[in-house]
Short mmCIF file of C-alpha atoms and ligand atoms in Angstrom, two decimals:
data_model
loop_
_atom_site.label_atom_id
_atom_site.label_comp_id
_atom_site.label_asym_id
_atom_site.label_seq_id
_atom_site.Cartn_x
_atom_site.Cartn_y
_atom_site.Cartn_z
CA UNK C 269 -10.69 -23.26 -8.12
CA UNK C 270 -7.76 -21.68 -8.44
CA UNK C 271 -5.17 -20.99 -5.26
CA UNK C 272 -5.33 -17.23 -3.42
CA UNK C 273 -4.77 -16.22 -0.43
CA UNK C 274 -7.54 -15.62 2.10
CA UNK C 275 -7.24 -13.24 5.26
CA UNK C 276 -8.18 -14.82 8.51
CA UNK C 277 -8.52 -11.15 10.86
CA UNK C 278 -8.92 -12.71 14.49
CA UNK C 279 -8.36 -16.57 13.14
CA UNK C 280 -6.76 -17.48 16.69
CA UNK C 281 -9.77 -18.01 17.82
CA UNK C 282 -12.01 -20.11 18.46
CA UNK C 283 -13.87 -20.01 14.17
CA UNK C 284 -11.06 -18.35 12.73
CA UNK C 285 -8.57 -21.26 13.64
CA UNK C 286 -10.78 -23.33 12.62
CA UNK C 287 -11.54 -22.32 9.61
CA UNK C 288 -7.76 -21.24 8.95
CA UNK C 289 -7.48 -25.25 8.55
CA UNK C 290 -10.48 -25.61 6.11
CA UNK C 291 -8.71 -22.95 4.13
CA UNK C 292 -5.61 -24.64 4.03
CA UNK C 293 -7.12 -27.85 3.80
CA UNK C 294 -8.43 -27.31 0.39
CA UNK C 295 -5.86 -25.48 -0.72
CA UNK C 296 -5.37 -21.85 -0.36
CA UNK C 297 -2.54 -19.78 1.71
CA UNK C 298 -4.08 -18.21 4.90
CA UNK C 299 -2.69 -15.08 6.93
CA UNK C 300 -3.88 -15.33 10.38
CA UNK C 301 -3.35 -11.68 11.94
CA UNK C 302 -5.10 -11.29 15.24
CA UNK C 303 -4.27 -8.64 18.21
CA UNK C 304 -4.32 -12.22 20.98
CA UNK C 305 -6.96 -9.90 23.16
CA UNK C 306 -9.30 -12.99 23.88
CA UNK C 307 -6.76 -15.37 23.62
CA UNK C 308 -3.23 -17.62 23.60
CA UNK C 309 -1.26 -19.59 21.14
CA UNK C 310 -2.94 -22.36 21.69
CA UNK C 311 -5.34 -23.21 19.52
CA UNK C 312 -2.75 -21.47 16.58
CA UNK C 313 -0.05 -24.21 17.23
CA UNK C 314 -3.05 -26.23 16.95
CA UNK C 315 -3.29 -24.97 13.71
CA UNK C 316 -0.10 -25.56 12.24
CA UNK C 317 0.40 -29.93 13.40
CA UNK C 318 -3.01 -30.38 11.98
CA UNK C 319 -1.91 -28.46 8.86
CA UNK C 320 1.24 -29.70 8.86
CA UNK C 321 2.34 -25.91 7.98
CA UNK C 322 4.55 -24.54 10.69
CA UNK C 323 5.34 -21.64 8.25
CA UNK C 324 1.83 -20.37 8.58
CA UNK C 325 1.54 -16.88 8.89
CA UNK C 326 1.01 -14.98 11.68
CA UNK C 327 0.58 -11.36 11.93
CA UNK C 328 -0.17 -9.72 15.98
CA UNK C 329 -1.86 -6.48 15.11
CA UNK C 330 -3.70 -4.99 15.95
CA UNK C 331 -7.42 -3.89 13.27
CA UNK C 332 -8.03 -0.63 14.72
CA UNK C 333 -4.96 0.65 13.78
CA UNK C 334 -5.63 1.31 9.98
CA UNK C 335 -1.88 1.62 10.04
CA UNK C 336 -0.97 -1.44 10.22
CA UNK C 337 -4.14 -2.79 8.10
CA UNK C 338 -2.93 -1.21 5.23
CA UNK C 339 0.75 -1.96 6.23
CA UNK C 340 -1.10 -5.92 6.33
CA UNK C 341 -2.00 -5.37 2.86
CA UNK C 342 1.15 -3.90 1.12
CA UNK C 343 3.17 -7.15 2.30
CA UNK C 344 1.13 -10.25 1.00
CA UNK C 345 -0.83 -10.74 -2.28
CA UNK C 346 -4.24 -10.68 0.06
CA UNK C 347 -7.10 -11.99 -2.85
CA UNK C 348 -9.91 -11.96 0.21
CA UNK C 349 -10.95 -11.24 3.59
CA UNK C 350 -12.81 -13.23 6.12
CA UNK C 351 -13.45 -10.62 9.07
CA UNK C 352 -13.88 -12.11 12.69
CA UNK C 353 -11.39 -9.96 15.35
CA UNK C 354 -14.30 -8.67 17.07
CA UNK C 355 -15.36 -8.65 20.42
CA UNK C 356 -18.24 -11.13 21.69
CA UNK C 357 -19.76 -12.12 24.96
CA UNK C 358 -22.70 -10.19 24.54
CA UNK C 359 -23.31 -9.36 28.79
CA UNK C 360 -20.12 -7.87 28.81
CA UNK C 361 -21.32 -5.57 25.60
CA UNK C 362 -24.58 -4.56 27.20
CA UNK C 363 -21.96 -3.02 29.98
CA UNK C 364 -19.27 -1.46 27.90
CA UNK C 365 -21.23 -0.01 24.74
CA UNK C 366 -18.83 1.39 23.88
CA UNK C 367 -15.48 -0.85 23.85
CA UNK C 368 -17.54 -2.57 21.58
CA UNK C 369 -18.98 0.09 19.27
CA UNK C 370 -15.23 1.09 19.18
CA UNK C 371 -13.49 -2.28 18.19
CA UNK C 372 -15.57 -3.79 16.39
CA UNK C 373 -16.85 -0.84 13.67
CA UNK C 374 -13.65 0.94 13.97
CA UNK C 375 -11.73 -2.87 12.99
CA UNK C 376 -14.19 -3.10 10.33
CA UNK C 377 -13.80 0.00 8.45
CA UNK C 378 -10.30 -0.35 8.02
CA UNK C 379 -10.53 -3.77 6.73
CA UNK C 380 -13.88 -2.55 4.16
CA UNK C 381 -11.17 0.84 3.65
CA UNK C 382 -7.89 -1.15 2.34
CA UNK C 383 -10.07 -4.01 1.16
CA UNK C 384 -11.48 -1.61 -1.56
CA UNK C 385 -8.84 0.46 -2.27
CA UNK C 386 -7.84 -2.72 -3.85
CA UNK C 387 -10.49 -4.24 -4.86
CA UNK C 388 -10.22 -7.38 -2.67
CA UNK C 389 -13.62 -9.65 -1.52
CA UNK C 390 -14.88 -9.49 2.00
CA UNK C 391 -15.99 -11.83 4.20
CA UNK C 392 -18.09 -10.91 7.30
CA UNK C 393 -19.02 -13.09 10.04
CA UNK C 394 -23.15 -12.28 11.15
CA UNK C 395 -25.30 -13.57 13.30
CA UNK C 396 -28.83 -14.98 14.23
CA UNK C 397 -28.50 -12.88 16.78
CA UNK C 398 -29.57 -9.79 14.05
CA UNK C 399 -33.35 -12.41 13.79
CA UNK C 400 -34.20 -11.27 17.47
CA UNK C 401 -37.63 -13.81 19.04
CA UNK C 402 -38.50 -14.05 15.80
CA UNK C 403 -42.08 -14.41 14.95
CA UNK C 404 -42.45 -17.52 12.09
CA UNK C 405 -39.73 -20.69 12.02
CA UNK C 406 -36.85 -21.70 10.70
CA UNK C 407 -35.30 -18.27 9.38
CA UNK C 408 -34.59 -17.23 5.97
CA UNK C 409 -32.79 -14.68 5.24
CA UNK C 410 -35.44 -13.23 4.57
CA UNK C 411 -37.27 -12.90 7.94
CA UNK C 412 -37.08 -9.99 8.86
CA UNK C 413 -34.04 -8.54 10.99
CA UNK C 414 -35.77 -6.95 14.69
CA UNK C 415 -33.92 -4.33 16.23
CA UNK C 416 -30.65 -5.51 18.62
CA UNK C 417 -30.95 -6.71 22.17
CA UNK C 418 -27.48 -5.56 22.73
CA UNK C 419 -24.98 -3.94 21.75
CA UNK C 420 -22.96 -6.66 20.74
CA UNK C 421 -26.09 -8.15 18.07
CA UNK C 422 -26.21 -4.15 17.22
CA UNK C 423 -22.53 -4.28 15.37
CA UNK C 424 -23.27 -7.71 13.53
CA UNK C 425 -26.63 -5.60 12.12
CA UNK C 426 -24.97 -2.66 11.85
CA UNK C 427 -21.46 -3.86 10.76
CA UNK C 428 -23.89 -6.22 7.77
CA UNK C 429 -25.26 -2.85 6.23
CA UNK C 430 -21.60 -1.35 6.60
CA UNK C 431 -20.73 -4.42 3.97
CA UNK C 432 -23.72 -3.70 2.06
CA UNK C 433 -23.35 -0.31 1.30
CA UNK C 434 -19.51 -0.15 0.40
CA UNK C 435 -20.22 -3.26 -2.01
CA UNK C 436 -23.28 -0.71 -3.80
CA UNK C 437 -20.47 2.30 -3.88
CA UNK C 438 -17.65 0.61 -5.52
CA UNK C 439 -20.37 -0.51 -8.10
CA UNK C 440 -19.76 -4.35 -7.19
CA UNK C 441 -15.29 -3.98 -7.82
CA UNK C 442 -15.46 -5.43 -4.73
CA UNK C 443 -17.90 -8.44 -3.25
CA UNK C 444 -19.48 -8.88 0.30
CA UNK C 445 -20.17 -11.68 1.30
CA UNK C 446 -22.72 -11.83 5.65
CA UNK C 447 -22.36 -15.39 6.60
CA UNK C 448 -25.47 -15.88 10.54
CA UNK C 449 -23.75 -18.13 12.72
CA UNK C 450 -27.03 -20.00 14.55
CA UNK C 451 -24.79 -22.41 17.17
CA UNK C 452 -21.69 -22.40 16.39
CA UNK C 453 -20.57 -25.49 19.47
CA UNK C 454 -17.97 -28.28 19.62
CA UNK C 455 -14.15 -29.14 18.11
CA UNK C 456 -12.15 -29.84 15.66
CA UNK C 457 -11.26 -33.93 15.72
CA UNK C 458 -7.39 -34.38 16.07
CA UNK C 459 -9.12 -32.43 19.65
CA UNK C 460 -6.30 -30.15 19.07
CA UNK C 461 -8.25 -27.28 18.31
CA UNK C 462 -11.56 -25.38 20.06
CA UNK C 463 -13.33 -24.14 22.37
CA UNK C 464 -10.78 -21.64 24.48
CA UNK C 465 -13.35 -19.27 26.72
CA UNK C 466 -11.22 -17.15 29.75
CA UNK C 467 -12.87 -17.10 33.13
CA UNK C 468 -16.37 -18.68 32.98
CA UNK C 469 -18.17 -19.54 30.05
CA UNK C 470 -21.21 -18.25 28.66
CA UNK C 471 -21.86 -20.66 26.34
CA UNK C 472 -24.08 -23.39 26.59
CA UNK C 473 -21.49 -26.49 25.63
CA UNK C 474 -18.98 -24.90 27.35
CA UNK C 475 -20.28 -25.12 31.12
CA UNK C 476 -21.39 -28.37 29.75
CA UNK C 477 -17.54 -29.50 29.04
CA UNK C 478 -16.57 -27.79 32.00
CA UNK C 479 -19.07 -29.02 34.55
CA UNK C 480 -18.59 -32.58 33.27
CA UNK C 481 -14.12 -32.48 33.83
CA UNK C 482 -14.61 -31.03 37.52
CA UNK C 483 -13.86 -27.09 36.81
CA UNK C 484 -17.95 -26.41 37.23
CA UNK C 485 -19.39 -27.85 40.14
CA UNK C 486 -22.95 -27.55 38.28
CA UNK C 487 -24.82 -26.66 35.39
CA UNK C 488 -27.53 -23.98 35.24
CA UNK C 489 -30.44 -24.44 32.87
CA UNK C 490 -31.72 -21.02 32.36
CA UNK C 491 -35.77 -21.22 31.74
CA UNK C 492 -37.34 -24.65 31.97
CA UNK C 493 -41.18 -23.18 31.15
CA UNK C 494 -40.09 -21.90 28.34
CA UNK C 495 -43.32 -22.47 25.73
CA UNK C 496 -41.55 -25.42 24.36
CA UNK C 497 -41.84 -29.00 23.42
CA UNK C 498 -39.36 -29.49 26.58
CA UNK C 499 -39.76 -26.08 28.65
CA UNK C 500 -36.57 -25.64 27.87
CA UNK C 501 -34.77 -23.18 24.69
CA UNK C 502 -34.23 -24.53 21.48
CA UNK C 503 -31.40 -23.20 19.69
CA UNK C 504 -29.63 -24.12 15.32
CA UNK C 505 -26.62 -26.32 17.25
CA UNK C 506 -24.09 -25.92 14.39
CA UNK C 507 -20.61 -28.15 14.49
CA UNK C 508 -17.35 -26.31 14.61
CA UNK C 509 -16.21 -27.95 11.18
CA UNK C 510 -19.26 -27.82 9.18
CA UNK C 511 -19.33 -23.85 9.93
CA UNK C 512 -16.71 -23.65 8.30
CA UNK C 513 -15.90 -25.28 6.50
CA UNK C 514 -19.60 -23.34 5.19
CA UNK C 515 -16.30 -19.98 4.67
CA UNK C 516 -14.52 -22.59 2.32
CA UNK C 517 -17.84 -22.65 -0.06
CA UNK C 518 -18.45 -18.55 0.28
CA UNK C 519 -14.51 -17.64 0.03
CA UNK C 520 -14.66 -20.08 -3.80
CA UNK C 521 -18.43 -18.53 -4.67
CA UNK C 522 -16.46 -14.92 -3.91
CA UNK C 523 -13.30 -15.64 -5.62
CA UNK C 524 -14.56 -18.60 -8.71
CA UNK C 525 -17.60 -15.14 -9.76
CA UNK C 526 -20.70 -17.76 -8.89
CA UNK C 527 -22.63 -15.13 -6.19
CA UNK C 528 -25.81 -13.84 -7.80
CA UNK C 529 -25.97 -10.44 -6.23
CA UNK C 530 -22.76 -8.32 -5.69
CA UNK C 531 -23.71 -8.88 -1.78
CA UNK C 532 -24.88 -12.26 -0.56
CA UNK C 533 -26.10 -13.37 2.99
CA UNK C 534 -26.23 -16.98 4.47
CA UNK C 535 -27.72 -18.57 6.88
CA UNK C 536 -24.98 -21.02 8.21
CA UNK C 537 -27.04 -23.87 10.54
CA UNK C 538 -28.73 -27.12 10.37
CA UNK C 539 -32.10 -26.74 9.94
CA UNK C 540 -32.82 -29.14 12.98
CA UNK C 541 -33.70 -27.11 16.42
CA UNK C 542 -32.07 -28.47 19.40
CA UNK C 543 -33.57 -27.47 23.15
CA UNK C 544 -31.62 -27.65 25.87
CA UNK C 545 -31.92 -30.28 27.79
CA UNK C 546 -32.07 -32.90 24.95
CA UNK C 547 -29.01 -31.30 24.38
CA UNK C 548 -27.50 -31.97 28.01
CA UNK C 549 -29.19 -35.12 27.27
CA UNK C 550 -27.11 -35.98 24.17
CA UNK C 551 -23.72 -35.32 26.51
CA UNK C 552 -24.10 -37.82 29.22
CA UNK C 553 -25.02 -40.45 26.43
CA UNK C 554 -22.79 -39.82 24.00
CA UNK C 555 -20.01 -40.15 26.31
CA UNK C 556 -21.42 -42.41 28.92
CA UNK C 557 -21.38 -39.96 32.42
CA UNK C 558 -23.41 -38.16 34.51
CA UNK C 559 -24.22 -34.40 34.55
CA UNK C 560 -24.32 -32.04 37.58
CA UNK C 561 -27.18 -30.00 36.52
CA UNK C 562 -30.54 -27.63 38.05
CA UNK C 563 -32.88 -25.82 36.72
CA UNK C 564 -32.23 -21.56 37.60
CA UNK C 565 -34.96 -18.96 36.19
CA UNK C 566 -34.64 -17.81 33.08
CA UNK C 567 -31.90 -15.57 31.83
CA UNK C 568 -32.39 -12.53 30.36
CA UNK C 569 -32.31 -11.38 26.69
CA UNK C 570 -32.55 -15.25 25.88
CA UNK C 571 -35.06 -15.20 22.61
CA UNK C 572 -37.18 -18.81 23.24
CA UNK C 573 -36.69 -20.71 19.91
CA UNK C 574 -34.94 -20.23 16.36
CA UNK C 575 -33.01 -21.96 14.27
CA UNK C 576 -32.76 -21.60 10.87
CA UNK C 577 -33.38 -21.97 7.05
CA UNK C 578 -30.61 -23.77 5.98
CA UNK C 579 -32.37 -23.75 1.89
CA UNK C 580 -29.61 -21.20 0.53
CA UNK C 581 -26.73 -21.73 1.36
CA UNK C 582 -27.87 -26.15 0.90
CA UNK C 583 -28.58 -25.03 -2.62
CA UNK C 584 -26.57 -21.94 -3.90
CA UNK C 585 -22.95 -22.74 -2.12
CA UNK C 586 -23.94 -26.74 -2.46
CA UNK C 587 -23.18 -26.69 1.35
CA UNK C 588 -24.57 -28.26 3.83
CA UNK C 589 -24.04 -29.81 7.67
CA UNK C 590 -23.27 -33.08 8.02
CA UNK C 591 -21.85 -33.90 11.62
CA UNK C 592 -24.11 -35.30 13.82
CA UNK C 593 -24.81 -33.44 17.26
CA UNK C 594 -23.61 -36.83 18.98
CA UNK C 595 -20.43 -36.14 16.91
CA UNK C 596 -19.57 -32.68 17.99
CA UNK C 597 -20.41 -33.82 20.96
CA UNK C 598 -18.26 -35.77 21.43
CA UNK C 599 -15.20 -33.58 19.25
CA UNK C 600 -16.52 -31.43 22.49
CA UNK C 601 -15.63 -34.11 25.49
CA UNK C 602 -12.44 -34.25 23.70
CA UNK C 603 -11.25 -31.35 22.87
CA UNK C 604 -11.94 -30.01 27.18
CA UNK C 605 -10.42 -33.75 28.28
CA UNK C 606 -6.95 -32.43 25.52
CA UNK C 607 -7.41 -29.65 28.02
CA UNK C 608 -6.92 -31.18 30.69
CA UNK C 609 -3.99 -33.03 29.58
CA UNK C 610 -6.84 -36.24 30.45
N1 UFG S 33 -27.66 -22.40 28.29
C1 UFG S 33 -27.89 -22.43 30.00
N2 UFG S 33 -26.94 -22.60 31.54
C2 UFG S 33 -24.99 -21.59 30.49
C3 UFG S 33 -25.72 -21.68 29.32
C4 UFG S 33 -26.33 -21.32 28.20
O1 UFG S 33 -28.39 -23.39 30.28
O2 UFG S 33 -24.76 -21.78 31.65
C5 UFG S 33 -28.97 -21.86 28.01
C6 UFG S 33 -29.49 -20.58 27.16
O3 UFG S 33 -29.94 -19.88 28.44
C7 UFG S 33 -29.75 -20.76 26.06
C8 UFG S 33 -29.09 -21.67 25.39
O4 UFG S 33 -28.91 -22.49 27.01
O5 UFG S 33 -30.77 -21.38 26.18
C9 UFG S 33 -27.56 -21.48 24.39
O6 UFG S 33 -26.60 -20.83 25.13
P1 UFG S 33 -26.39 -20.10 24.80
O7 UFG S 33 -25.01 -18.57 25.49
O8 UFG S 33 -24.74 -21.19 24.79
O9 UFG S 33 -25.92 -19.21 23.44
P2 UFG S 33 -26.78 -18.22 22.95
O10 UFG S 33 -27.66 -18.44 21.75
O11 UFG S 33 -27.33 -17.19 23.68
O12 UFG S 33 -25.99 -17.32 21.43
C10 UFG S 33 -26.02 -16.56 20.53
C11 UFG S 33 -24.33 -16.56 20.23
C12 UFG S 33 -24.29 -15.56 20.48
C13 UFG S 33 -25.17 -14.20 20.29
C14 UFG S 33 -26.49 -14.95 20.91
C15 UFG S 33 -27.46 -13.81 20.52
O13 UFG S 33 -23.88 -17.59 20.37
O14 UFG S 33 -23.28 -14.95 20.03
O15 UFG S 33 -26.32 -16.08 20.32
O16 UFG S 33 -28.58 -14.29 22.02
F1 UFG S 33 -24.64 -12.82 20.47
#
């Protein structure tokens, strides 16, 4: 595999920082760009420490500004871009749809416009949210997309379509891949990078670790009357390092000319359903502690159960989730303790 330069937009965030580490360890050059609207420099500093790359290029910029995007592409010999730069809070997107459509669509359009001019391949970070409440489980890439239940989810669907249309319009001059993430959790084994939610966490694992460390009093488990084995929702929790590695496989496939179609979609999940209660129990067991939790009413907008069929990613990309949920939950706890200076 030839060494390539990969632009990671939104590269200072949770997923972007883990992807940057894995790209560097696979031998690529990486350019990290971020507007820092939803993170600080903690993870970028952690990436530099883990990789020993003090000279790692970092550009603070706004992907909604087309001129800035164009300038970035003219300054670095970018072969592929992995696009993370987007807002991601489901609830906020319902309250402020214009903010979400404006940011998530314009930034992606700018990246695509420049990338297609320069013949640069594009990997888009999509989400299992495009499947909505599935009729059949597990979901494959062929499972129908359901109408989005939030503007955030809609931006994922729209961006997938924009990518597919653009790749088609260039006649395959640029290639595109959309990775549909299930529920990314955990942290790097070094505990130097991880999830850094601002304010009260929306997602389950940061809420669990913040409760365990004493920052939150009690975890509310949203609903125990779902038609699932223990009554709580089921998800496919994918380790963040495993997820990051899927990007290396995807980028390599794109730049080495191994794609079967000019636009491809892959599920990135484990294929294992885990309920909220099972996850809480596993967290307690692996970390040897008791978590303060209670059952609360269902949260609006939650699907009952969703997990991936990851066969396509396993067989086509050669990628497979490797870390156990216990290892992942231990890493999430180590990260929370690192943040607390413990
Ligand atoms: N949950 C709780 N208590 C909490 C937080 C979450 O019980 O404090 C439960 C939820 O009800 C759900 C499960 O934990 O059953 C997972 O919830 P998360 O918020 O961690 O994840 P979601 O499955 O809701 O979110 C995922 C992605 C989002 C995406 C969303 C679409 O993380 O990016 O699916 O529905 F938009």
